[in-house]
Short mmCIF file of C-alpha atoms in Angstrom, two decimals:
data_model
loop_
_atom_site.label_atom_id
_atom_site.label_comp_id
_atom_site.label_asym_id
_atom_site.label_seq_id
_atom_site.Cartn_x
_atom_site.Cartn_y
_atom_site.Cartn_z
CA MET A 22 142.90 83.65 117.85
CA THR A 23 143.13 82.62 114.19
CA ASN A 24 145.87 80.42 112.75
CA THR A 25 146.07 82.62 109.64
CA PRO A 26 149.60 84.04 109.22
CA ILE A 27 149.75 87.63 110.44
CA THR A 28 151.25 90.13 108.01
CA PRO A 29 153.45 93.07 109.15
CA ASP A 30 150.48 95.44 108.75
CA GLY A 31 148.30 93.28 111.01
CA ARG A 32 146.20 91.39 108.49
CA GLY A 33 145.39 87.90 109.74
CA SER A 34 145.04 88.92 113.39
CA ARG A 35 141.64 88.39 115.03
CA ILE A 36 140.13 87.87 118.49
CA GLY A 37 137.25 85.56 119.41
CA GLU A 38 133.66 86.83 119.20
CA PRO A 39 132.85 86.59 122.95
CA GLU A 40 135.92 88.68 123.79
CA TYR A 41 135.06 91.11 121.00
CA ASP A 42 131.46 91.50 122.17
CA ARG A 43 132.67 92.30 125.70
CA LEU A 44 135.07 94.86 124.30
CA LEU A 45 132.33 96.54 122.26
CA ALA A 46 130.15 96.83 125.37
CA GLU A 47 133.06 98.14 127.46
CA VAL A 48 133.96 100.87 124.97
CA ALA A 49 130.32 101.88 124.50
CA GLU A 50 129.98 102.30 128.27
CA TRP A 51 133.19 104.35 128.42
CA VAL A 52 132.10 106.62 125.56
CA ARG A 53 128.76 107.40 127.23
CA GLY A 54 130.26 107.90 130.69
CA PRO A 55 133.87 109.03 131.12
CA GLY A 56 134.20 109.84 127.42
CA GLU A 57 131.38 112.38 127.57
CA ALA A 58 132.87 113.98 130.68
CA TRP A 59 136.19 114.31 128.88
CA ALA A 60 134.37 115.78 125.86
CA GLU A 61 132.86 118.52 128.01
CA ARG A 62 136.28 119.33 129.46
CA ILE A 63 137.89 119.47 126.01
CA GLU A 64 135.24 121.87 124.76
CA ARG A 65 135.62 124.02 127.86
CA THR A 66 139.43 124.23 127.75
CA ASP A 67 140.06 123.72 124.01
CA ALA A 68 142.79 121.21 124.88
CA VAL A 69 143.20 117.44 125.19
CA PRO A 70 144.40 116.84 128.78
CA ALA A 71 147.46 114.68 129.35
CA GLU A 72 145.34 112.71 131.82
CA LEU A 73 142.99 111.68 129.00
CA PHE A 74 145.87 110.33 126.95
CA ALA A 75 147.10 108.45 130.02
CA GLU A 76 143.63 106.99 130.63
CA LEU A 77 143.23 105.83 127.03
CA LYS A 78 146.68 104.23 127.22
CA ALA A 79 145.95 102.51 130.54
CA LEU A 80 142.67 101.10 129.19
CA GLY A 81 144.51 99.70 126.17
CA TYR A 82 142.46 101.78 123.74
CA LEU A 83 145.55 103.06 121.91
CA SER A 84 146.82 99.60 120.97
CA MET A 85 143.72 97.67 119.99
CA ALA A 86 144.38 97.21 116.28
CA ALA A 87 147.95 95.86 116.50
CA PRO A 88 148.81 92.16 116.68
CA VAL A 89 149.46 90.61 120.07
CA GLN A 90 153.04 89.88 118.96
CA LEU A 91 153.68 93.63 118.84
CA GLY A 92 151.94 94.39 122.12
CA GLY A 93 148.45 95.07 120.74
CA ARG A 94 145.01 93.58 121.41
CA GLY A 95 144.98 91.63 118.15
CA LEU A 96 141.75 92.87 116.56
CA SER A 97 141.19 92.23 112.88
CA PHE A 98 140.68 95.32 110.74
CA ASP A 99 136.93 94.85 110.40
CA GLN A 100 136.72 94.28 114.17
CA TRP A 101 138.65 97.50 114.67
CA MET A 102 136.10 99.26 112.46
CA GLY A 103 133.38 98.23 114.91
CA LEU A 104 135.31 99.95 117.70
CA MET A 105 135.97 103.03 115.55
CA GLU A 106 132.23 103.29 114.96
CA ILE A 107 131.66 103.52 118.71
CA PHE A 108 134.60 105.82 119.52
CA SER A 109 133.41 108.21 116.81
CA ARG A 110 130.19 108.87 118.70
CA SER A 111 132.37 110.61 121.27
CA HIS A 112 134.31 113.87 120.99
CA ALA A 113 136.19 114.26 117.71
CA SER A 114 139.54 114.67 119.48
CA ILE A 115 139.05 111.39 121.33
CA ARG A 116 138.23 109.71 118.04
CA MET A 117 141.28 111.33 116.45
CA LEU A 118 143.61 110.00 119.15
CA VAL A 119 142.45 106.41 118.93
CA HIS A 120 142.32 106.58 115.12
CA VAL A 121 145.88 107.83 114.71
CA LEU A 122 147.50 105.76 117.48
CA ASN A 123 145.86 102.59 116.21
CA GLY A 124 146.79 103.22 112.61
CA THR A 125 150.16 104.89 112.07
CA TRP A 126 152.17 101.82 113.13
CA ARG A 127 150.47 99.91 110.30
CA ALA A 128 152.18 101.98 107.62
CA ILE A 129 155.59 101.77 109.28
CA ASN A 130 155.95 98.18 110.44
CA PRO A 131 156.24 96.48 107.01
CA HIS A 132 159.23 98.69 106.16
CA VAL A 133 161.28 98.80 109.35
CA THR A 134 164.37 96.91 110.43
CA ASP A 135 164.28 94.88 113.63
CA ILE A 136 166.12 97.71 115.38
CA GLN A 137 163.62 100.29 114.13
CA ARG A 138 160.71 98.07 115.20
CA GLU A 139 162.02 97.96 118.76
CA ARG A 140 162.83 101.67 118.79
CA PHE A 141 159.70 103.03 117.12
CA VAL A 142 156.88 100.60 116.34
CA ILE A 143 156.52 98.82 119.68
CA PRO A 144 156.63 102.09 121.69
CA MET A 145 154.05 103.58 119.28
CA ILE A 146 151.68 100.68 119.87
CA ALA A 147 152.26 100.94 123.62
CA GLY A 148 151.23 104.61 123.51
CA GLU A 149 154.69 105.77 124.50
CA LEU A 150 155.42 107.58 121.22
CA LEU A 151 153.09 109.84 119.27
CA VAL A 152 153.94 109.97 115.56
CA ALA A 153 152.26 112.56 113.30
CA PHE A 154 151.60 111.68 109.66
CA THR A 155 153.29 114.48 107.68
CA LEU A 156 152.51 114.51 103.96
CA THR A 157 150.47 117.60 103.03
CA GLU A 158 152.22 120.71 101.71
CA PRO A 159 150.83 124.22 101.25
CA GLY A 160 151.93 124.76 97.65
CA ASN A 161 150.99 121.55 95.88
CA GLY A 162 149.12 118.26 96.17
CA THR A 163 149.82 115.32 98.43
CA GLY A 164 151.49 112.80 96.15
CA ALA A 165 154.26 112.58 93.59
CA ASP A 166 154.45 116.39 93.26
CA LEU A 167 155.97 116.89 96.73
CA THR A 168 158.49 119.71 96.84
CA THR A 169 159.95 119.20 100.33
CA THR A 170 163.41 117.78 99.64
CA VAL A 171 166.27 115.92 101.28
CA ARG A 172 169.89 115.63 100.28
CA ARG A 173 172.15 112.96 101.65
CA GLU A 174 175.58 113.64 103.09
CA GLY A 175 177.11 110.47 104.51
CA ASP A 176 174.83 109.04 107.20
CA THR A 177 172.58 112.11 107.37
CA TYR A 178 169.77 113.56 105.27
CA TYR A 179 169.24 117.33 105.31
CA LEU A 180 165.60 118.29 105.02
CA ASN A 181 164.23 121.49 103.45
CA GLY A 182 160.65 122.55 102.77
CA ARG A 183 157.24 123.12 104.29
CA LYS A 184 154.33 121.00 105.52
CA HIS A 185 150.95 122.13 106.81
CA LEU A 186 147.65 120.84 108.26
CA ILE A 187 149.66 118.31 110.27
CA THR A 188 147.46 116.76 112.96
CA PHE A 189 149.37 116.31 116.27
CA GLY A 190 152.27 118.10 114.60
CA VAL A 191 152.82 120.41 117.58
CA HIS A 192 153.07 117.93 120.44
CA CYS A 193 154.16 114.71 118.75
CA ASP A 194 157.43 112.86 119.36
CA TYR A 195 158.22 112.24 115.67
CA TRP A 196 156.89 113.32 112.32
CA LEU A 197 156.35 110.48 109.82
CA LEU A 198 157.44 112.71 106.95
CA PHE A 199 157.62 112.25 103.20
CA ALA A 200 160.02 114.20 100.99
CA ARG A 201 161.85 113.74 97.74
CA LEU A 202 165.53 113.37 97.04
CA GLU A 203 166.98 116.52 95.53
CA GLY A 204 167.07 116.35 91.76
CA THR A 205 164.36 113.68 91.40
CA SER A 206 160.80 113.86 90.10
CA GLY A 207 157.83 111.53 90.25
CA LYS A 208 157.09 108.82 92.76
CA ASP A 209 160.43 107.00 92.61
CA GLY A 210 162.34 109.76 94.38
CA VAL A 211 160.16 109.95 97.51
CA VAL A 212 161.50 108.78 100.87
CA GLY A 213 159.79 108.17 104.20
CA LEU A 214 161.54 109.47 107.30
CA LEU A 215 160.93 109.58 111.03
CA VAL A 216 161.96 113.10 111.98
CA ASP A 217 162.58 113.94 115.62
CA ARG A 218 160.22 116.65 116.92
CA ASP A 219 163.20 118.40 118.54
CA ALA A 220 165.51 118.25 115.50
CA ALA A 221 167.47 121.38 114.62
CA GLY A 222 166.30 123.74 111.89
CA VAL A 223 162.56 123.24 112.40
CA THR A 224 160.01 126.02 112.91
CA VAL A 225 156.68 124.79 114.29
CA GLU A 226 153.65 127.06 114.01
CA ASP A 227 150.61 126.03 116.03
CA THR A 228 147.56 126.38 113.74
CA SER A 229 145.02 124.73 116.02
CA ASN A 230 142.31 127.42 115.90
CA THR A 231 139.78 125.34 113.99
CA MET A 232 136.00 125.34 113.49
CA GLY A 233 135.62 121.91 115.07
CA VAL A 234 137.67 119.02 116.48
CA HIS A 235 138.64 121.30 119.36
CA GLY A 236 141.59 120.18 121.44
CA THR A 237 143.50 118.38 118.71
CA ASP A 238 146.62 120.30 117.74
CA HIS A 239 147.58 121.06 114.14
CA ALA A 240 150.85 122.46 112.86
CA SER A 241 152.52 124.22 109.99
CA LEU A 242 156.16 123.14 109.72
CA THR A 243 159.20 124.72 108.05
CA PHE A 244 162.47 122.80 107.69
CA VAL A 245 165.82 124.44 106.94
CA ASP A 246 168.68 121.95 106.62
CA THR A 247 167.11 119.82 109.34
CA PRO A 248 169.36 116.80 109.97
CA VAL A 249 167.73 113.38 109.90
CA PRO A 250 169.84 110.23 110.42
CA VAL A 251 169.70 107.80 107.50
CA ALA A 252 168.97 105.19 110.18
CA GLN A 253 165.53 106.83 110.53
CA ARG A 254 164.59 106.23 106.90
CA LEU A 255 161.79 103.70 106.40
CA GLY A 256 162.45 101.12 103.72
CA GLU A 257 164.50 102.12 100.70
CA GLU A 258 164.81 105.39 98.85
CA GLY A 259 161.78 105.50 96.56
CA ASP A 260 159.47 103.64 98.96
CA GLY A 261 157.95 106.84 100.35
CA LEU A 262 154.69 106.98 98.42
CA LYS A 263 154.11 103.25 98.85
CA ILE A 264 154.31 103.79 102.61
CA ALA A 265 152.18 106.94 102.59
CA LEU A 266 149.45 105.95 100.17
CA GLY A 267 149.13 102.19 100.43
CA GLY A 268 150.40 101.65 103.95
CA PHE A 269 148.67 104.56 105.65
CA LEU A 270 146.03 106.25 103.52
CA THR A 271 144.14 103.22 102.22
CA PRO A 272 143.25 101.73 105.64
CA SER A 273 143.04 105.19 107.18
CA ARG A 274 140.44 106.33 104.65
CA ILE A 275 138.34 103.31 105.54
CA SER A 276 138.74 104.18 109.21
CA VAL A 277 137.68 107.79 108.55
CA ALA A 278 134.67 106.50 106.62
CA MET A 279 133.65 104.47 109.66
CA SER A 280 134.18 107.48 111.88
CA CYS A 281 131.65 109.28 109.68
CA VAL A 282 129.21 106.42 110.29
CA GLY A 283 129.70 106.62 114.05
CA LEU A 284 129.29 110.39 114.18
CA ALA A 285 126.20 110.18 111.97
CA GLU A 286 124.74 107.61 114.35
CA ARG A 287 125.29 110.05 117.21
CA ALA A 288 123.56 112.81 115.23
CA GLN A 289 120.65 110.48 114.49
CA GLU A 290 120.43 109.48 118.15
CA LEU A 291 120.24 113.14 119.19
CA ALA A 292 117.65 113.90 116.51
CA ILE A 293 115.40 111.02 117.61
CA GLU A 294 115.78 111.97 121.26
CA TYR A 295 114.78 115.55 120.52
CA ALA A 296 111.99 114.68 118.09
CA THR A 297 110.30 112.28 120.50
CA GLY A 298 110.57 114.71 123.39
CA ARG A 299 109.63 117.96 121.68
CA VAL A 300 105.85 118.49 121.69
CA THR A 301 103.92 120.90 119.47
CA PHE A 302 100.13 121.14 119.29
CA GLY A 303 99.89 118.25 121.71
CA LYS A 304 102.03 115.79 119.76
CA PRO A 305 105.75 114.97 119.61
CA ILE A 306 107.25 116.33 116.43
CA SER A 307 108.38 112.80 115.56
CA SER A 308 104.74 112.14 114.63
CA ARG A 309 104.94 114.81 111.90
CA GLN A 310 105.61 113.26 108.52
CA ALA A 311 108.26 115.84 107.61
CA ILE A 312 110.31 114.93 110.69
CA ALA A 313 109.70 111.20 110.44
CA PHE A 314 110.82 111.19 106.80
CA MET A 315 114.08 112.98 107.67
CA ILE A 316 114.78 110.36 110.34
CA ALA A 317 113.99 107.56 107.89
CA GLU A 318 116.26 109.04 105.21
CA ASN A 319 119.05 109.41 107.74
CA GLU A 320 118.78 105.78 108.83
CA ALA A 321 118.91 104.46 105.25
CA ASP A 322 121.86 106.75 104.50
CA ILE A 323 123.81 105.56 107.54
CA GLN A 324 123.25 101.87 106.87
CA ALA A 325 124.27 102.15 103.21
CA ALA A 326 127.54 103.93 104.06
CA LYS A 327 128.28 101.47 106.88
CA GLN A 328 127.96 98.42 104.65
CA LEU A 329 130.18 99.90 101.92
CA THR A 330 132.79 100.77 104.57
CA LEU A 331 132.74 97.26 106.02
CA HIS A 332 133.08 95.84 102.50
CA ALA A 333 136.11 98.06 101.87
CA ALA A 334 137.61 96.98 105.22
CA ARG A 335 137.26 93.29 104.42
CA GLU A 336 138.65 93.73 100.92
CA TRP A 337 141.67 95.60 102.27
CA GLU A 338 142.18 92.90 104.88
CA ARG A 339 142.30 90.17 102.24
CA GLY A 340 144.68 92.21 100.05
CA ALA A 341 142.28 92.79 97.17
CA PRO A 342 143.68 95.02 94.40
CA GLU A 343 140.41 97.00 94.45
CA ALA A 344 140.95 98.02 98.08
CA PRO A 345 142.48 101.48 97.41
CA ALA A 346 139.58 102.47 95.16
CA LEU A 347 137.06 100.97 97.58
CA SER A 348 138.61 102.95 100.44
CA SER A 349 138.05 106.15 98.47
CA MET A 350 134.50 105.08 97.59
CA ALA A 351 133.75 104.40 101.24
CA LYS A 352 135.22 107.69 102.39
CA LEU A 353 133.45 109.71 99.66
CA THR A 354 130.10 108.04 100.34
CA ALA A 355 130.36 108.25 104.11
CA VAL A 356 131.42 111.91 104.11
CA ASP A 357 128.51 112.92 101.88
CA MET A 358 126.19 110.85 104.05
CA LEU A 359 127.46 112.55 107.21
CA THR A 360 126.85 115.96 105.68
CA ARG A 361 123.24 115.11 104.91
CA VAL A 362 122.57 113.38 108.22
CA THR A 363 124.00 116.11 110.44
CA ASP A 364 122.21 118.81 108.45
CA LYS A 365 118.85 117.07 108.91
CA ALA A 366 119.58 116.32 112.56
CA LEU A 367 120.30 120.00 113.18
CA GLN A 368 117.15 120.98 111.28
CA ILE A 369 115.05 118.64 113.43
CA HIS A 370 116.33 120.52 116.49
CA GLY A 371 115.16 123.81 115.01
CA GLY A 372 116.76 126.97 116.37
CA ILE A 373 117.79 125.39 119.65
CA GLY A 374 120.26 123.19 117.82
CA TYR A 375 122.32 126.23 116.82
CA TRP A 376 123.24 126.98 120.44
CA LYS A 377 126.41 125.57 121.99
CA THR A 378 124.31 124.21 124.84
CA SER A 379 122.96 121.61 122.38
CA ALA A 380 125.02 118.49 121.77
CA ILE A 381 124.10 118.52 118.09
CA GLU A 382 125.97 121.82 117.65
CA ARG A 383 129.32 120.18 118.39
CA VAL A 384 128.51 117.18 116.21
CA TYR A 385 127.63 119.48 113.32
CA ARG A 386 130.93 121.39 113.62
CA ASP A 387 133.04 118.28 113.97
CA ALA A 388 131.42 116.63 110.96
CA ARG A 389 132.77 119.26 108.57
CA ALA A 390 136.38 118.23 109.23
CA GLN A 391 135.78 114.81 107.70
CA ARG A 392 135.41 116.35 104.27
CA PHE A 393 139.15 116.94 103.99
CA GLU A 394 140.66 114.42 106.42
CA GLU A 395 142.77 111.90 104.43
CA GLY A 396 141.98 113.76 101.22
CA THR A 397 139.09 115.85 99.94
CA ASN A 398 136.11 114.42 98.07
CA GLU A 399 137.72 115.60 94.86
CA ILE A 400 140.85 113.53 95.60
CA GLN A 401 138.67 110.47 96.31
CA LYS A 402 136.87 110.92 92.99
CA THR A 403 140.21 111.14 91.20
CA VAL A 404 141.36 107.86 92.78
CA ILE A 405 138.07 106.14 91.94
CA ALA A 406 137.93 107.42 88.36
CA ARG A 407 141.52 106.36 87.70
CA ALA A 408 140.79 102.85 88.96
CA VAL A 409 137.53 102.52 87.04
CA LEU A 410 138.89 103.89 83.77
CA SER A 411 142.10 101.87 83.89
CA GLY A 412 140.04 98.78 84.60
CA ALA A 413 137.75 99.52 81.67
CA ALA A 414 140.77 100.11 79.46
CA GLY A 415 142.26 96.81 80.55
CA LYS A 416 139.04 94.94 79.74
CA ALA A 417 138.81 96.62 76.33
CA ALA A 418 142.40 95.61 75.53
CA ARG A 419 141.59 91.96 76.27
#
């Protein structure tokens, strides 16, 4: 363990390299063995079994990224990225579980009271509470233009509005929800709340019928005067976007970028396996220049995206002001890379890759979800452009 002070969002925590190497090997073995068996069951039933969640919890895979002081394994963020890379070679719903459970606490912990930490954060890290990040709305963007509102009456907020595309929104315990105080505009009026899944005045629509990422539930939510205790507000009124964007989305975008790397590596693995085993005119198709060049392009693409993602992870961990823009760069680059890699991997398989009996078919479907998870490519470009242009303006002013 390092002697560096550990921040409330986990920066400064780290485990020794021998322990980390053993953990990498353990997770890789699980992904290829039990993880693949679970993947087949998820695809067959279109549901994530409760037994899988229990197994991930028992193995400690839902609490790896949190500091030991909070009940976690104590991995640094860049160490956690190495584990995300491996988990992402598995089924997308398995990756989604470990991604969300190992990340949501990070946004909350810097803003909670000691009582809230005991009530929410520590049980989240232990895998006893599932909290769904609840920002996106159907009628507007995902930032300062939120239209879901709260009004305060004494010790209670009353929540009104709609949210959609909420991962784990059906079966969670709480929604980590962002809304604005009635009568406010802009970022300063946004609050972060932990809303009980069973609160009154909520309509939950299960919208889980997706192209890929089978088994993970998604919800559309409608709130009509839903009561939320003021004691379940995170931080102060006006802290909402700071919690949502800096506390959750910046590290989460880096994590999604690494999940793209891991899934691309799985696609490349399947492509190489098929290309070396498929024989035409007496030779494996891997000996054909067209196929070999696709594999070479994929490998270069994967490595470039991986290194940018690791750079973003390390910059976020040290608190660099460029980290938010770098997280968007990593996510944008990795998503585009994954699109190219999975398309070539499917092409290498030829027609057989289009059948559900081929592993590459599931990888190809799951890859498409990454293009909008934690913000579309267009959102990432907006974040990057704003950072670059404001930086250029600042330099010009000096």
